[in-house]
Amino acid sequence: MRKPSWIPIILLFSGSLLSHAQVKKWTLQECVNYALEHNISIKQTELDSETALIDKRGALGRFLPSLNANASHSWNIGLNQDITTGLLQNQTTQFTSAGASVGVDIYRGLQNQNTLRRANLSVVAAKYQILKIQEDIALNVANAFLQVLFNKENLKVQNEQLGIDQKQLARSQELVNAGTIPKGDLFDVKATLASDNQRVINAENSLLISKLSLAQLLQLEDFDSFDVVDDTAAKDENNILLETPTSIYAKAKEGRTELKIAETNLEIAEKNVAIAKGGYQPTLQGFYSFNSRVSYSDRVVGLTPNTANPTSVVGFVQGTNQNVLSPNFTRVLGNPAPFFDQFNTNKGQSFGVQLSVPIFNGFAARNNVERSKVTLEKSKIALEQQSLTLQRNVYTAFVDAKGALKSYESALTALDSREQSYNYAKERYNVGLMNAFDLSQSQTLLATAQSEVLRTKYDYIFKIKILEFYFGIPIIKN
């Protein structure tokens, strides 16, 4: 039976899906970029930067005039004075008032200007803080990335060693069968093989833990299939070791973020002193206000003396604005004026300037100045200390990098010697001139030398990264 023509298409499509389903291997640059985008500490620092921007908007607002409006409405029930007639009456009176005011700082000891300058510096400091934590995270990611590479290579070495011992077990069995070596040597080889299996398991666990650590640093949720590319080149691509510690330190002083943070904090402390000194100076403010009022009665009940005839009284009908007519009564209250007519009639305005001169305020201004000066001195010391720490770190990093290179070169030389020694021991063992225990010892020394090469190799790579970091070369190139 002839196969349908669409079967090759399905097979091709399935192969394409399988190729895309392969586990993604992350590069160092991808790891660093992902960490910078998703790390929680960076997000928290970015929120601090948002706070600095809000403070800057607040400092700008101090230059703008303040505008406030107010309104109130009240009810006065019982015997009270009518604000229109001035007479005491038993009535319910409604009273409405409204107003608005404007104030503006004309002079405040340059505090507003210095507050704005301090806010601008705080924004800059917040940006430096973000950059600093990004650099720290990049270093941590690089270190974790290299740890994964080290454990991957170490696992390869242990697996290779296990394969060699498995072949050695088969060879030993042949030699025992031929009577070339005693049967006891076969047990030594089996014991060595068991130790190799244990070392492979330990290497697998170390690799898994290092991958987990890197995945957590990247804030990855699915780390079961996480893996990195095999990039094992150990070389000084930028020839950083050809530089001198003095030149690296000079370069670091120009660009290191922690030094810029300390310098910015010093400038902020200087502005705080200027702001505090502004408290010694007088302040001048301009102001303008507008207000008006309206009053009227909902109902009137009661009697009032007749001013023309003290023995007579005036009465009012509840819920009306009409007097009770009597020969001894006189008309006192008429219709209240309309709301907006009263508002227009009773309006008032005021404006002017207000000068405030500080004379004595319980040493508050003086203490603020002294406190700001202490903070300024601390900032100066912090900057000096940061400069000394940077110098020490640069020189230490340079010495460590040089030492790591020498250790790596020595480890390579030792490995070459151990390989030759092991090959010679294996030849002697194959002809019965060496027992299995001595061969195992030679093999253990070889495995130790291989592990030392790996350790010194990645130690050297990381220390070169640190030295380049101080010289201004980023961990990854964007």
Tab-separated table of C-alpha atoms in Angstrom:
chain	number	residue	atom	x	y	z
A	1	MET	CA	0.000	0.000	0.000
A	2	ARG	CA	1.267	3.417	-0.927
A	3	LYS	CA	1.819	5.772	1.995
A	4	PRO	CA	-0.106	9.071	2.002
A	5	SER	CA	1.910	12.005	0.735
A	6	TRP	CA	1.263	14.023	3.893
A	7	ILE	CA	3.178	11.642	6.190
A	8	PRO	CA	6.651	13.152	5.409
A	9	ILE	CA	5.245	16.590	6.165
A	10	ILE	CA	4.034	15.413	9.586
A	11	LEU	CA	7.388	13.800	10.331
A	12	LEU	CA	9.198	16.987	9.327
A	13	PHE	CA	6.888	19.091	11.509
A	14	SER	CA	7.361	16.713	14.449
A	15	GLY	CA	11.130	16.910	14.100
A	16	SER	CA	10.917	20.678	14.119
A	17	LEU	CA	8.889	20.602	17.351
A	18	LEU	CA	11.400	18.293	18.983
A	19	SER	CA	14.255	20.592	18.088
A	20	HIS	CA	12.455	23.563	19.623
A	21	ALA	CA	11.628	21.516	22.723
A	22	GLN	CA	15.310	21.145	23.548
A	23	VAL	CA	16.399	22.702	26.826
A	24	LYS	CA	17.495	26.311	26.497
A	25	LYS	CA	21.030	26.993	27.673
A	26	TRP	CA	21.593	30.437	29.136
A	27	THR	CA	24.627	32.571	28.392
A	28	LEU	CA	26.217	34.795	31.025
A	29	GLN	CA	24.835	37.909	29.332
A	30	GLU	CA	21.317	36.441	29.280
A	31	CYS	CA	21.570	35.556	32.959
A	32	VAL	CA	22.741	39.024	33.948
A	33	ASN	CA	20.126	40.802	31.825
A	34	TYR	CA	17.334	38.636	33.202
A	35	ALA	CA	18.481	39.221	36.785
A	36	LEU	CA	18.627	42.979	36.269
A	37	GLU	CA	15.066	42.931	34.966
A	38	HIS	CA	13.473	40.667	37.586
A	39	ASN	CA	15.524	40.962	40.764
A	40	ILE	CA	13.459	42.054	43.786
A	41	SER	CA	16.219	44.200	45.309
A	42	ILE	CA	16.450	46.251	42.111
A	43	LYS	CA	12.681	46.773	42.120
A	44	GLN	CA	12.829	47.996	45.713
A	45	THR	CA	15.631	50.412	44.867
A	46	GLU	CA	13.665	51.691	41.874
A	47	LEU	CA	10.800	52.502	44.263
A	48	ASP	CA	13.264	54.541	46.346
A	49	SER	CA	14.101	56.427	43.166
A	50	GLU	CA	10.400	57.135	42.627
A	51	THR	CA	10.249	58.541	46.167
A	52	ALA	CA	13.160	60.861	45.345
A	53	LEU	CA	11.284	62.139	42.283
A	54	ILE	CA	8.209	62.791	44.433
A	55	ASP	CA	10.348	64.755	46.889
A	56	LYS	CA	11.670	66.802	43.978
A	57	ARG	CA	8.134	67.680	42.874
A	58	GLY	CA	7.418	68.696	46.451
A	59	ALA	CA	10.474	70.980	46.456
A	60	LEU	CA	9.299	72.596	43.219
A	61	GLY	CA	5.873	73.131	44.765
A	62	ARG	CA	7.388	75.287	47.506
A	63	PHE	CA	7.971	78.003	44.907
A	64	LEU	CA	4.302	78.107	43.956
A	65	PRO	CA	1.683	80.164	45.821
A	66	SER	CA	-0.696	78.382	48.172
A	67	LEU	CA	-4.411	78.759	47.473
A	68	ASN	CA	-7.045	77.735	50.006
A	69	ALA	CA	-10.814	78.107	50.030
A	70	ASN	CA	-13.183	77.744	52.981
A	71	ALA	CA	-16.919	77.713	53.533
A	72	SER	CA	-19.223	77.077	56.474
A	73	HIS	CA	-22.939	76.922	57.198
A	74	SER	CA	-24.385	77.006	60.720
A	75	TRP	CA	-27.693	77.030	62.510
A	76	ASN	CA	-28.242	79.118	65.680
A	77	ILE	CA	-31.332	77.977	67.639
A	78	GLY	CA	-32.857	79.867	70.576
A	79	LEU	CA	-32.314	83.349	71.961
A	80	ASN	CA	-29.485	84.921	70.009
A	81	GLN	CA	-28.605	88.196	68.376
A	82	ASP	CA	-29.699	88.848	64.856
A	83	ILE	CA	-26.524	89.994	63.071
A	84	THR	CA	-28.649	92.098	60.713
A	85	THR	CA	-30.815	93.999	63.256
A	86	GLY	CA	-28.683	93.577	66.349
A	87	LEU	CA	-31.745	92.541	68.400
A	88	LEU	CA	-32.050	89.512	70.676
A	89	GLN	CA	-34.650	87.153	69.320
A	90	ASN	CA	-35.829	83.613	70.025
A	91	GLN	CA	-35.359	82.235	66.561
A	92	THR	CA	-33.514	79.776	64.309
A	93	THR	CA	-30.959	81.653	62.251
A	94	GLN	CA	-28.887	80.227	59.392
A	95	PHE	CA	-25.482	81.715	58.738
A	96	THR	CA	-23.326	81.073	55.657
A	97	SER	CA	-19.767	82.302	55.189
A	98	ALA	CA	-17.191	81.683	52.480
A	99	GLY	CA	-13.711	82.889	51.685
A	100	ALA	CA	-10.459	82.228	49.878
A	101	SER	CA	-6.845	83.057	50.624
A	102	VAL	CA	-3.593	83.105	48.682
A	103	GLY	CA	-0.108	83.064	50.187
A	104	VAL	CA	3.296	83.151	48.566
A	105	ASP	CA	6.835	83.041	49.953
A	106	ILE	CA	8.805	86.095	48.915
A	107	TYR	CA	11.940	85.279	50.908
A	108	ARG	CA	12.680	82.352	53.229
A	109	GLY	CA	16.397	82.412	53.784
A	110	LEU	CA	17.034	80.597	50.448
A	111	GLN	CA	15.621	77.464	52.056
A	112	ASN	CA	13.330	76.726	49.112
A	113	GLN	CA	16.194	77.023	46.615
A	114	ASN	CA	18.487	74.804	48.685
A	115	THR	CA	15.703	72.293	49.246
A	116	LEU	CA	15.262	71.984	45.474
A	117	ARG	CA	19.018	71.538	44.974
A	118	ARG	CA	19.045	68.844	47.660
A	119	ALA	CA	16.106	67.095	45.988
A	120	ASN	CA	17.973	67.080	42.649
A	121	LEU	CA	20.992	65.534	44.364
A	122	SER	CA	18.775	62.935	46.017
A	123	VAL	CA	17.458	61.927	42.591
A	124	VAL	CA	21.038	61.510	41.360
A	125	ALA	CA	21.973	59.513	44.472
A	126	ALA	CA	18.961	57.225	43.946
A	127	LYS	CA	20.074	56.529	40.369
A	128	TYR	CA	23.569	55.711	41.603
A	129	GLN	CA	22.061	53.333	44.162
A	130	ILE	CA	20.220	51.505	41.383
A	131	LEU	CA	23.431	51.270	39.360
A	132	LYS	CA	25.359	50.018	42.400
A	133	ILE	CA	22.928	47.213	43.139
A	134	GLN	CA	22.873	46.285	39.437
A	135	GLU	CA	26.659	45.977	39.488
A	136	ASP	CA	26.575	43.876	42.648
A	137	ILE	CA	23.955	41.572	41.180
A	138	ALA	CA	25.953	41.244	37.949
A	139	LEU	CA	28.989	40.149	39.971
A	140	ASN	CA	26.924	37.689	42.000
A	141	VAL	CA	25.394	36.249	38.843
A	142	ALA	CA	28.828	35.919	37.230
A	143	ASN	CA	30.159	34.123	40.296
A	144	ALA	CA	27.165	31.754	40.396
A	145	PHE	CA	27.437	31.193	36.630
A	146	LEU	CA	31.107	30.251	36.914
A	147	GLN	CA	30.287	27.945	39.835
A	148	VAL	CA	27.858	26.067	37.582
A	149	LEU	CA	30.531	25.763	34.888
A	150	PHE	CA	33.036	24.494	37.443
A	151	ASN	CA	30.623	21.844	38.704
A	152	LYS	CA	29.765	20.793	35.139
A	153	GLU	CA	33.423	20.267	34.290
A	154	ASN	CA	34.051	18.545	37.601
A	155	LEU	CA	31.210	16.124	36.849
A	156	LYS	CA	32.772	15.395	33.465
A	157	VAL	CA	36.112	14.666	35.150
A	158	GLN	CA	34.500	12.332	37.683
A	159	ASN	CA	32.570	10.506	34.951
A	160	GLU	CA	35.739	10.120	32.912
A	161	GLN	CA	37.510	8.781	35.991
A	162	LEU	CA	34.647	6.368	36.566
A	163	GLY	CA	34.910	5.172	32.952
A	164	ILE	CA	38.647	4.624	33.311
A	165	ASP	CA	38.138	2.590	36.484
A	166	GLN	CA	35.418	0.500	34.851
A	167	LYS	CA	37.836	-0.361	32.056
A	168	GLN	CA	40.507	-0.987	34.670
A	169	LEU	CA	38.189	-3.400	36.477
A	170	ALA	CA	37.681	-5.382	33.269
A	171	ARG	CA	41.434	-5.357	32.614
A	172	SER	CA	42.161	-6.445	36.184
A	173	GLN	CA	39.737	-9.314	35.834
A	174	GLU	CA	41.630	-10.483	32.749
A	175	LEU	CA	44.956	-10.195	34.591
A	176	VAL	CA	43.567	-12.149	37.552
A	177	ASN	CA	42.277	-14.860	35.224
A	178	ALA	CA	45.707	-14.993	33.571
A	179	GLY	CA	47.408	-15.205	36.964
A	180	THR	CA	49.395	-12.017	36.369
A	181	ILE	CA	48.098	-10.211	39.455
A	182	PRO	CA	46.657	-11.554	42.712
A	183	LYS	CA	42.905	-11.670	43.239
A	184	GLY	CA	43.207	-9.158	46.087
A	185	ASP	CA	44.095	-6.447	43.594
A	186	LEU	CA	40.711	-6.968	41.979
A	187	PHE	CA	39.016	-6.076	45.270
A	188	ASP	CA	41.073	-2.871	45.484
A	189	VAL	CA	39.930	-1.886	42.008
A	190	LYS	CA	36.307	-2.578	42.955
A	191	ALA	CA	36.702	-0.407	46.068
A	192	THR	CA	38.146	2.355	43.929
A	193	LEU	CA	35.221	2.004	41.532
A	194	ALA	CA	32.773	2.378	44.447
A	195	SER	CA	34.568	5.552	45.550
A	196	ASP	CA	34.336	6.849	41.988
A	197	ASN	CA	30.589	6.275	41.990
A	198	GLN	CA	30.296	8.226	45.235
A	199	ARG	CA	32.319	11.111	43.786
A	200	VAL	CA	30.070	11.175	40.708
A	201	ILE	CA	26.987	11.387	42.931
A	202	ASN	CA	28.540	14.213	44.942
A	203	ALA	CA	29.462	16.053	41.739
A	204	GLU	CA	25.903	15.661	40.418
A	205	ASN	CA	24.496	17.053	43.681
A	206	SER	CA	26.912	19.991	43.631
A	207	LEU	CA	25.924	20.786	40.039
A	208	LEU	CA	22.223	20.644	40.901
A	209	ILE	CA	22.668	22.927	43.908
A	210	SER	CA	24.725	25.442	41.917
A	211	LYS	CA	22.069	25.536	39.186
A	212	LEU	CA	19.405	26.028	41.820
A	213	SER	CA	21.360	28.906	43.372
A	214	LEU	CA	21.762	30.638	40.018
A	215	ALA	CA	18.104	30.102	39.110
A	216	GLN	CA	16.995	31.597	42.439
A	217	LEU	CA	19.302	34.543	41.901
A	218	LEU	CA	17.564	35.104	38.560
A	219	GLN	CA	14.129	34.775	40.240
A	220	LEU	CA	13.271	31.813	37.988
A	221	GLU	CA	10.343	29.673	39.092
A	222	ASP	CA	10.996	26.726	36.781
A	223	PHE	CA	14.566	25.643	37.398
A	224	ASP	CA	14.230	21.896	36.820
A	225	SER	CA	15.422	22.209	33.219
A	226	PHE	CA	17.675	25.223	33.781
A	227	ASP	CA	21.139	24.974	32.242
A	228	VAL	CA	23.932	27.242	31.023
A	229	VAL	CA	26.187	27.163	27.998
A	230	ASP	CA	29.624	25.602	28.283
A	231	ASP	CA	31.970	28.583	28.085
A	232	THR	CA	35.201	27.488	29.683
A	233	ALA	CA	37.763	29.840	28.164
A	234	ALA	CA	40.238	30.967	30.809
A	235	LYS	CA	42.030	33.945	29.357
A	236	ASP	CA	42.602	37.640	29.932
A	237	GLU	CA	40.822	38.996	26.879
A	238	ASN	CA	41.319	42.644	27.830
A	239	ASN	CA	44.944	42.249	28.994
A	240	ILE	CA	43.989	43.782	32.318
A	241	LEU	CA	47.034	42.290	34.040
A	242	LEU	CA	49.246	44.447	31.828
A	243	GLU	CA	47.890	47.466	33.695
A	244	THR	CA	49.394	48.647	36.982
A	245	PRO	CA	47.417	48.831	40.244
A	246	THR	CA	47.925	52.609	40.214
A	247	SER	CA	46.358	53.025	36.775
A	248	ILE	CA	43.462	50.711	37.683
A	249	TYR	CA	42.826	52.691	40.879
A	250	ALA	CA	42.911	55.985	38.982
A	251	LYS	CA	40.377	54.594	36.513
A	252	ALA	CA	38.221	53.276	39.348
A	253	LYS	CA	38.156	56.691	41.069
A	254	GLU	CA	36.667	58.174	37.913
A	255	GLY	CA	33.855	55.689	37.471
A	256	ARG	CA	33.182	53.595	40.571
A	257	THR	CA	29.580	53.969	41.670
A	258	GLU	CA	30.186	53.654	45.415
A	259	LEU	CA	32.544	56.646	45.225
A	260	LYS	CA	29.946	58.686	43.330
A	261	ILE	CA	27.336	57.799	45.950
A	262	ALA	CA	29.637	59.024	48.720
A	263	GLU	CA	30.364	62.245	46.828
A	264	THR	CA	26.661	62.890	46.230
A	265	ASN	CA	25.856	62.243	49.892
A	266	LEU	CA	28.490	64.834	50.805
A	267	GLU	CA	26.835	67.400	48.553
A	268	ILE	CA	23.442	66.577	50.096
A	269	ALA	CA	24.914	67.127	53.573
A	270	GLU	CA	26.242	70.528	52.452
A	271	LYS	CA	22.768	71.527	51.261
A	272	ASN	CA	21.289	70.428	54.579
A	273	VAL	CA	23.655	72.808	56.360
A	274	ALA	CA	22.590	75.647	54.057
A	275	ILE	CA	18.913	74.854	54.665
A	276	ALA	CA	19.442	74.812	58.425
A	277	LYS	CA	21.296	78.155	58.327
A	278	GLY	CA	18.316	79.626	56.494
A	279	GLY	CA	16.426	79.280	59.781
A	280	TYR	CA	18.481	82.204	61.149
A	281	GLN	CA	17.138	84.586	58.508
A	282	PRO	CA	13.813	86.458	58.435
A	283	THR	CA	10.966	85.325	56.211
A	284	LEU	CA	8.728	87.527	54.092
A	285	GLN	CA	5.345	86.344	52.811
A	286	GLY	CA	2.670	87.971	50.708
A	287	PHE	CA	-0.989	87.224	51.296
A	288	TYR	CA	-4.447	87.995	49.932
A	289	SER	CA	-7.845	86.920	51.302
A	290	PHE	CA	-11.488	87.333	50.306
A	291	ASN	CA	-14.554	86.591	52.463
A	292	SER	CA	-18.293	87.220	52.614
A	293	ARG	CA	-21.338	86.076	54.616
A	294	VAL	CA	-25.091	85.561	54.382
A	295	SER	CA	-27.684	85.183	57.186
A	296	TYR	CA	-31.435	84.581	57.318
A	297	SER	CA	-34.129	83.112	59.633
A	298	ASP	CA	-36.175	79.987	58.921
A	299	ARG	CA	-38.854	80.891	61.513
A	300	VAL	CA	-39.401	83.499	64.187
A	301	VAL	CA	-41.240	82.977	67.453
A	302	GLY	CA	-41.181	85.421	70.392
A	303	LEU	CA	-41.705	88.928	71.751
A	304	THR	CA	-39.437	91.953	71.729
A	305	PRO	CA	-39.868	95.317	73.490
A	306	ASN	CA	-41.297	98.165	71.510
A	307	THR	CA	-38.682	100.853	71.470
A	308	ALA	CA	-41.323	103.555	71.071
A	309	ASN	CA	-43.456	102.248	73.909
A	310	PRO	CA	-41.616	100.141	76.519
A	311	THR	CA	-44.879	98.674	77.809
A	312	SER	CA	-45.835	97.239	74.474
A	313	VAL	CA	-44.383	94.240	72.675
A	314	VAL	CA	-43.970	93.081	69.136
A	315	GLY	CA	-45.125	89.593	68.198
A	316	PHE	CA	-44.451	87.471	65.112
A	317	VAL	CA	-46.527	84.766	63.595
A	318	GLN	CA	-44.568	81.480	63.380
A	319	GLY	CA	-43.622	80.523	59.818
A	320	THR	CA	-44.476	83.993	58.412
A	321	ASN	CA	-42.741	87.292	58.030
A	322	GLN	CA	-45.767	89.362	59.179
A	323	ASN	CA	-46.178	91.233	62.467
A	324	VAL	CA	-49.185	90.733	64.736
A	325	LEU	CA	-51.026	94.092	64.354
A	326	SER	CA	-51.839	95.885	67.617
A	327	PRO	CA	-51.933	99.504	68.679
A	328	ASN	CA	-49.013	98.787	70.960
A	329	PHE	CA	-47.034	96.699	68.397
A	330	THR	CA	-44.457	98.033	65.896
A	331	ARG	CA	-42.915	96.377	62.824
A	332	VAL	CA	-39.303	95.145	63.473
A	333	LEU	CA	-38.496	92.356	60.961
A	334	GLY	CA	-39.163	92.442	57.248
A	335	ASN	CA	-38.258	90.130	54.366
A	336	PRO	CA	-34.537	89.031	54.379
A	337	ALA	CA	-32.442	90.188	51.413
A	338	PRO	CA	-31.757	87.575	48.649
A	339	PHE	CA	-28.784	85.236	49.174
A	340	PHE	CA	-26.488	86.636	46.457
A	341	ASP	CA	-27.403	90.238	47.310
A	342	GLN	CA	-26.230	89.668	50.881
A	343	PHE	CA	-23.115	87.850	49.652
A	344	ASN	CA	-22.221	90.817	47.443
A	345	THR	CA	-22.987	93.404	50.154
A	346	ASN	CA	-21.005	91.643	52.917
A	347	LYS	CA	-17.883	90.786	50.899
A	348	GLY	CA	-14.472	91.933	52.084
A	349	GLN	CA	-10.858	91.686	50.997
A	350	SER	CA	-7.449	91.966	52.626
A	351	PHE	CA	-3.917	91.765	51.330
A	352	GLY	CA	-0.412	92.632	52.390
A	353	VAL	CA	2.937	91.240	53.426
A	354	GLN	CA	4.063	89.564	56.621
A	355	LEU	CA	7.608	89.765	57.959
A	356	SER	CA	8.775	87.223	60.530
A	357	VAL	CA	12.136	87.730	62.239
A	358	PRO	CA	13.476	84.848	64.373
A	359	ILE	CA	14.806	86.183	67.658
A	360	PHE	CA	14.765	83.236	70.029
A	361	ASN	CA	13.260	79.808	69.407
A	362	GLY	CA	14.729	77.679	72.173
A	363	PHE	CA	17.978	77.066	70.251
A	364	ALA	CA	15.984	75.070	67.639
A	365	ALA	CA	17.610	76.791	64.643
A	366	ARG	CA	21.050	76.618	66.224
A	367	ASN	CA	20.683	72.914	67.045
A	368	ASN	CA	19.527	72.180	63.491
A	369	VAL	CA	22.642	73.859	62.119
A	370	GLU	CA	24.949	72.021	64.498
A	371	ARG	CA	23.264	68.702	63.756
A	372	SER	CA	23.653	69.293	60.011
A	373	LYS	CA	27.329	70.143	60.468
A	374	VAL	CA	27.915	66.878	62.316
A	375	THR	CA	26.261	64.971	59.464
A	376	LEU	CA	28.464	66.886	57.012
A	377	GLU	CA	31.612	65.821	58.839
A	378	LYS	CA	30.402	62.215	58.821
A	379	SER	CA	29.859	62.439	55.060
A	380	LYS	CA	33.394	63.770	54.574
A	381	ILE	CA	34.813	60.893	56.596
A	382	ALA	CA	32.635	58.405	54.703
A	383	LEU	CA	33.950	59.712	51.370
A	384	GLU	CA	37.542	59.471	52.553
A	385	GLN	CA	36.939	55.982	53.902
A	386	GLN	CA	35.288	54.916	50.652
A	387	SER	CA	38.285	56.160	48.693
A	388	LEU	CA	40.676	54.213	50.937
A	389	THR	CA	38.499	51.099	50.724
A	390	LEU	CA	38.407	51.351	46.946
A	391	GLN	CA	42.193	51.661	46.793
A	392	ARG	CA	42.620	48.631	49.054
A	393	ASN	CA	40.114	46.599	47.046
A	394	VAL	CA	41.806	47.441	43.741
A	395	TYR	CA	45.265	46.505	44.960
A	396	THR	CA	43.905	43.345	46.585
A	397	ALA	CA	42.041	42.383	43.406
A	398	PHE	CA	45.185	42.911	41.338
A	399	VAL	CA	47.315	40.757	43.639
A	400	ASP	CA	44.599	38.089	43.774
A	401	ALA	CA	44.317	37.994	39.990
A	402	LYS	CA	48.096	37.656	39.559
A	403	GLY	CA	48.178	34.936	42.207
A	404	ALA	CA	45.228	33.118	40.644
A	405	LEU	CA	47.001	33.085	37.275
A	406	LYS	CA	50.155	31.628	38.815
A	407	SER	CA	48.116	29.020	40.701
A	408	TYR	CA	46.341	28.033	37.507
A	409	GLU	CA	49.603	27.728	35.590
A	410	SER	CA	51.120	25.666	38.411
A	411	ALA	CA	48.058	23.427	38.501
A	412	LEU	CA	48.378	22.804	34.744
A	413	THR	CA	52.031	21.846	35.189
A	414	ALA	CA	51.173	19.551	38.098
A	415	LEU	CA	48.382	17.937	36.079
A	416	ASP	CA	50.730	17.194	33.216
A	417	SER	CA	53.145	15.500	35.604
A	418	ARG	CA	50.358	13.522	37.274
A	419	GLU	CA	49.069	12.323	33.918
A	420	GLN	CA	52.510	11.054	32.942
A	421	SER	CA	52.937	9.445	36.347
A	422	TYR	CA	49.581	7.722	36.101
A	423	ASN	CA	50.253	6.464	32.565
A	424	TYR	CA	53.586	5.043	33.768
A	425	ALA	CA	51.905	3.428	36.789
A	426	LYS	CA	49.229	1.913	34.566
A	427	GLU	CA	51.879	0.386	32.297
A	428	ARG	CA	53.643	-1.116	35.291
A	429	TYR	CA	50.354	-2.446	36.655
A	430	ASN	CA	49.490	-4.091	33.340
A	431	VAL	CA	52.745	-6.072	33.406
A	432	GLY	CA	52.413	-6.975	37.097
A	433	LEU	CA	55.122	-4.612	38.413
A	434	MET	CA	52.672	-2.548	40.546
A	435	ASN	CA	49.779	-3.596	42.737
A	436	ALA	CA	46.237	-2.160	42.515
A	437	PHE	CA	46.609	-0.111	45.689
A	438	ASP	CA	49.577	1.867	44.333
A	439	LEU	CA	47.782	2.323	41.024
A	440	SER	CA	44.751	3.623	42.896
A	441	GLN	CA	46.929	6.096	44.781
A	442	SER	CA	48.386	7.370	41.510
A	443	GLN	CA	44.893	7.653	40.073
A	444	THR	CA	43.675	9.583	43.140
A	445	LEU	CA	46.544	12.035	42.786
A	446	LEU	CA	45.588	12.510	39.136
A	447	ALA	CA	41.951	13.204	40.036
A	448	THR	CA	43.071	15.701	42.679
A	449	ALA	CA	45.260	17.465	40.138
A	450	GLN	CA	42.378	17.636	37.666
A	451	SER	CA	40.085	19.122	40.310
A	452	GLU	CA	42.758	21.645	41.278
A	453	VAL	CA	43.075	22.747	37.664
A	454	LEU	CA	39.329	23.341	37.514
A	455	ARG	CA	39.291	25.210	40.821
A	456	THR	CA	42.195	27.487	39.971
A	457	LYS	CA	40.848	28.026	36.448
A	458	TYR	CA	37.493	29.403	37.556
A	459	ASP	CA	39.034	31.265	40.458
A	460	TYR	CA	41.293	33.006	37.960
A	461	ILE	CA	38.390	33.796	35.599
A	462	PHE	CA	36.318	35.352	38.385
A	463	LYS	CA	39.209	37.395	39.768
A	464	ILE	CA	39.932	38.735	36.290
A	465	LYS	CA	36.272	39.747	36.069
A	466	ILE	CA	36.563	41.635	39.345
A	467	LEU	CA	39.700	43.437	38.236
A	468	GLU	CA	38.075	44.390	34.929
A	469	PHE	CA	35.054	45.562	36.902
A	470	TYR	CA	37.189	48.041	38.852
A	471	PHE	CA	38.806	49.194	35.613
A	472	GLY	CA	35.391	50.079	34.222
A	473	ILE	CA	34.909	47.059	31.953
A	474	PRO	CA	31.351	45.773	32.525
A	475	ILE	CA	30.616	42.171	33.415
A	476	ILE	CA	28.596	41.867	30.244
A	477	LYS	CA	28.580	44.024	27.138
A	478	ASN	CA	25.160	45.452	26.282
